[in-house]
Amino acid sequence: MTREGYCARIEEAIQAIDFKGDYLNHKIYGSGHINDTFIVEFQQGDSKVKYILQRLNHEIFKNPEQLMENIWGVTSFLKEVIRKNNGDVNRETVNIVSTKDGKKFYIDSFGAYWRAYQYIDDAICFDKVEKPDDFYQSAVAFGRFQNLLANYDADSLYETIPDFHNTPARFKSFQEAIAKDTYDRVKNVQDEINFLIAREQDMKVCMDMLSKGELPLRVTHNDTKLNNILIDKTTGKGICVLDLDTVMPGLSINDFGDSIRFGANTAAEDETDLSKVSIDLELFELYTKGYLEGCNGSLIQKEMEMLPMGAKLMTLECGMRFLTDYLQGDTYFRIHRENHNLDRCRTQLKLVEDMERNWDQMNQIVKKYM
Ligand code: ADP
Ligand code: GN1
Ligand code: MG
């Protein structure tokens, strides 16, 4: 079912959720690859009020109930901290809007899962870096998020997608997809396959360090793309971390790395002209500075040393995930054109190559801020 298809069925969810006021309209929103997001508008007295309504991808998030428990727990915790700091709980974290019978999500008569948030107004979400300062502010906000959750009980979190950033496990799935070659596509992507296989050892480094206790397991976001942060229109600060579906125990360097993968690329994730793809070292430096400031001393030496590796690893892993999905017939990431996942894979691999070329500089930059 496409997003457009769900538009036709959305009324049932709108009825079930405890939105206030008179319904006005809804429209498809955002550019996420997994869930279906809509803005729903209501008339409340003289003002128009918006909400975010999402259909959760139930194929990918197998246990929406546990997922919503995670988000409820994390946002309740964040709200307490925000209150203590005299912050604004309505803007500095997402707020779930319950169903009329008090549940955190709604299952419609077709079996689809819906949840809603209050819409945070006067804030912008970017799909690419337009002003370097926005990227810096996103880094401070993701770092702060990491720091605030340092005291959150990791054992209380469910694993919403098992082995989400277990790169060696992802490598295994990739190999299985090659062996099956269900769609007869392996013949089109031999260079990409070879590129990834040549880096199999790199993919193990961080998981090995985790199992040896050299890197700590923390509560992390795990999907730190720039479009998962809201920037306040007035102050220009990163105000709210969004998309908490994958908040789980993980590695801080992966949170750092995924932001770099997406935001410090000089081209879009799905650019077809690969000559445009490179690592922007100035943005890499700004993000490093901001992230470490936001973490405010909570990272250990080894984590800081491994930040460049986090960037390379998340880019490799994401490239491999796009390629695996291409080989498996494009069932995981939403695509908008033929070969979309292959195009995405190619930008990631090109970016890895450019990181390898700039490896010494990336390490020098990180050292400067340690
Ligand atoms: P996805 O999993 O599809 O990426 P997100 O939760 O990131 O879904 O939401 C998609 C987009 O919707 C975000 O990039 C952001 O632009 C917008 N958005 C999500 N939640 C809110 C909110 N509470 N207030 C304002 N905008 C939001
Ligand atoms: C997906 O949902 P979205 O678009 O924020 C994916 C991330 C990938 C990203 C690549 C749950 O994120 O892991 O890095 O696409 N989310 C999930 O753009 O798989
Ligand atoms: Mg998102």
mmCIF file with all atom_site columns, C-alpha atoms and ligand atoms in Angstrom, residues 29-37 52 54 94-95 115 117-121 125 223 225 227-228 230 242-245 334, ligand 1:
data_model
loop_
_atom_site.group_PDB
_atom_site.id
_atom_site.type_symbol
_atom_site.label_atom_id
_atom_site.label_alt_id
_atom_site.label_comp_id
_atom_site.label_asym_id
_atom_site.label_entity_id
_atom_site.label_seq_id
_atom_site.pdbx_PDB_ins_code
_atom_site.Cartn_x
_atom_site.Cartn_y
_atom_site.Cartn_z
_atom_site.occupancy
_atom_site.B_iso_or_equiv
_atom_site.pdbx_formal_charge
_atom_site.auth_seq_id
_atom_site.auth_comp_id
_atom_site.auth_asym_id
_atom_site.auth_atom_id
_atom_site.pdbx_PDB_model_num
ATOM   1  C CA  . TYR A 1 29  ? 4.527  15.126 4.693  1.00 0.00 ? 29  TYR A CA  1
ATOM   2  C CA  . GLY A 1 30  ? 8.267  14.573 5.130  1.00 0.00 ? 30  GLY A CA  1
ATOM   3  C CA  . SER A 1 31  ? 10.824 12.524 3.263  1.00 0.00 ? 31  SER A CA  1
ATOM   4  C CA  . GLY A 1 32  ? 11.436 9.528  5.517  1.00 0.00 ? 32  GLY A CA  1
ATOM   5  C CA  . HIS A 1 33  ? 12.080 6.177  3.838  1.00 0.00 ? 33  HIS A CA  1
ATOM   6  C CA  . ILE A 1 34  ? 10.150 3.950  6.251  1.00 0.00 ? 34  ILE A CA  1
ATOM   7  C CA  . ASN A 1 35  ? 6.975  5.306  7.847  1.00 0.00 ? 35  ASN A CA  1
ATOM   8  C CA  . ASP A 1 36  ? 4.169  7.293  6.232  1.00 0.00 ? 36  ASP A CA  1
ATOM   9  C CA  . THR A 1 37  ? 3.875  10.770 7.683  1.00 0.00 ? 37  THR A CA  1
ATOM   10 C CA  . ILE A 1 52  ? 1.730  14.836 12.911 1.00 0.00 ? 52  ILE A CA  1
ATOM   11 C CA  . GLN A 1 54  ? 2.108  8.518  11.129 1.00 0.00 ? 54  GLN A CA  1
ATOM   12 C CA  . VAL A 1 94  ? 7.976  15.144 20.811 1.00 0.00 ? 94  VAL A CA  1
ATOM   13 C CA  . ASN A 1 95  ? 4.660  14.671 22.614 1.00 0.00 ? 95  ASN A CA  1
ATOM   14 C CA  . ARG A 1 115 ? 0.349  7.169  16.098 1.00 0.00 ? 115 ARG A CA  1
ATOM   15 C CA  . TYR A 1 117 ? 2.399  13.738 17.851 1.00 0.00 ? 117 TYR A CA  1
ATOM   16 C CA  . GLN A 1 118 ? 1.744  17.368 18.566 1.00 0.00 ? 118 GLN A CA  1
ATOM   17 C CA  . TYR A 1 119 ? 3.177  19.399 15.705 1.00 0.00 ? 119 TYR A CA  1
ATOM   18 C CA  . ILE A 1 120 ? 6.084  21.599 16.716 1.00 0.00 ? 120 ILE A CA  1
ATOM   19 C CA  . ASP A 1 121 ? 5.570  24.910 14.956 1.00 0.00 ? 121 ASP A CA  1
ATOM   20 C CA  . CYS A 1 125 ? 13.599 20.449 9.218  1.00 0.00 ? 125 CYS A CA  1
ATOM   21 C CA  . ASP A 1 223 ? 19.038 7.318  12.937 1.00 0.00 ? 223 ASP A CA  1
ATOM   22 C CA  . LYS A 1 225 ? 19.904 12.151 9.830  1.00 0.00 ? 225 LYS A CA  1
ATOM   23 C CA  . ASN A 1 227 ? 15.949 15.639 8.830  1.00 0.00 ? 227 ASN A CA  1
ATOM   24 C CA  . ASN A 1 228 ? 15.417 14.060 12.244 1.00 0.00 ? 228 ASN A CA  1
ATOM   25 C CA  . LEU A 1 230 ? 14.012 20.470 14.210 1.00 0.00 ? 230 LEU A CA  1
ATOM   26 C CA  . LEU A 1 242 ? 12.629 13.542 16.189 1.00 0.00 ? 242 LEU A CA  1
ATOM   27 C CA  . ASP A 1 243 ? 12.117 10.016 14.923 1.00 0.00 ? 243 ASP A CA  1
ATOM   28 C CA  . LEU A 1 244 ? 12.678 8.072  18.128 1.00 0.00 ? 244 LEU A CA  1
ATOM   29 C CA  . ASP A 1 245 ? 11.658 4.697  16.652 1.00 0.00 ? 245 ASP A CA  1
ATOM   30 C CA  . ARG A 1 334 ? 10.667 3.466  -0.049 1.00 0.00 ? 334 ARG A CA  1
HETATM 31 P P1  . ADP B 2 .   ? 10.288 8.940  9.247  1.00 0.00 ? 1   ADP B P1  1
HETATM 32 O O1  . ADP B 2 .   ? 10.467 7.738  10.098 1.00 0.00 ? 1   ADP B O1  1
HETATM 33 O O2  . ADP B 2 .   ? 9.428  8.681  8.097  1.00 0.00 ? 1   ADP B O2  1
HETATM 34 O O3  . ADP B 2 .   ? 11.590 9.570  8.890  1.00 0.00 ? 1   ADP B O3  1
HETATM 35 P P2  . ADP B 2 .   ? 9.848  11.172 11.111 1.00 0.00 ? 1   ADP B P2  1
HETATM 36 O O4  . ADP B 2 .   ? 9.347  10.894 12.489 1.00 0.00 ? 1   ADP B O4  1
HETATM 37 O O5  . ADP B 2 .   ? 11.271 11.543 10.964 1.00 0.00 ? 1   ADP B O5  1
HETATM 38 O O6  . ADP B 2 .   ? 9.439  9.951  10.163 1.00 0.00 ? 1   ADP B O6  1
HETATM 39 O O7  . ADP B 2 .   ? 8.941  12.325 10.527 1.00 0.00 ? 1   ADP B O7  1
HETATM 40 C C1  . ADP B 2 .   ? 9.021  12.747 9.169  1.00 0.00 ? 1   ADP B C1  1
HETATM 41 C C2  . ADP B 2 .   ? 9.124  14.267 9.116  1.00 0.00 ? 1   ADP B C2  1
HETATM 42 O O8  . ADP B 2 .   ? 7.974  14.864 9.726  1.00 0.00 ? 1   ADP B O8  1
HETATM 43 C C3  . ADP B 2 .   ? 10.314 14.853 9.852  1.00 0.00 ? 1   ADP B C3  1
HETATM 44 O O9  . ADP B 2 .   ? 11.468 14.829 9.057  1.00 0.00 ? 1   ADP B O9  1
HETATM 45 C C4  . ADP B 2 .   ? 9.819  16.250 10.162 1.00 0.00 ? 1   ADP B C4  1
HETATM 46 O O10 . ADP B 2 .   ? 9.952  17.086 9.044  1.00 0.00 ? 1   ADP B O10 1
HETATM 47 C C5  . ADP B 2 .   ? 8.340  16.051 10.415 1.00 0.00 ? 1   ADP B C5  1
HETATM 48 N N1  . ADP B 2 .   ? 7.980  15.891 11.843 1.00 0.00 ? 1   ADP B N1  1
HETATM 49 C C6  . ADP B 2 .   ? 7.934  14.732 12.546 1.00 0.00 ? 1   ADP B C6  1
HETATM 50 N N2  . ADP B 2 .   ? 7.503  14.936 13.796 1.00 0.00 ? 1   ADP B N2  1
HETATM 51 C C7  . ADP B 2 .   ? 7.266  16.260 13.902 1.00 0.00 ? 1   ADP B C7  1
HETATM 52 C C8  . ADP B 2 .   ? 6.754  17.110 14.955 1.00 0.00 ? 1   ADP B C8  1
HETATM 53 N N3  . ADP B 2 .   ? 6.405  16.612 16.141 1.00 0.00 ? 1   ADP B N3  1
HETATM 54 N N4  . ADP B 2 .   ? 6.611  18.420 14.711 1.00 0.00 ? 1   ADP B N4  1
HETATM 55 C C9  . ADP B 2 .   ? 6.949  18.938 13.482 1.00 0.00 ? 1   ADP B C9  1
HETATM 56 N N5  . ADP B 2 .   ? 7.400  18.200 12.454 1.00 0.00 ? 1   ADP B N5  1
HETATM 57 C C10 . ADP B 2 .   ? 7.565  16.888 12.654 1.00 0.00 ? 1   ADP B C10 1
#
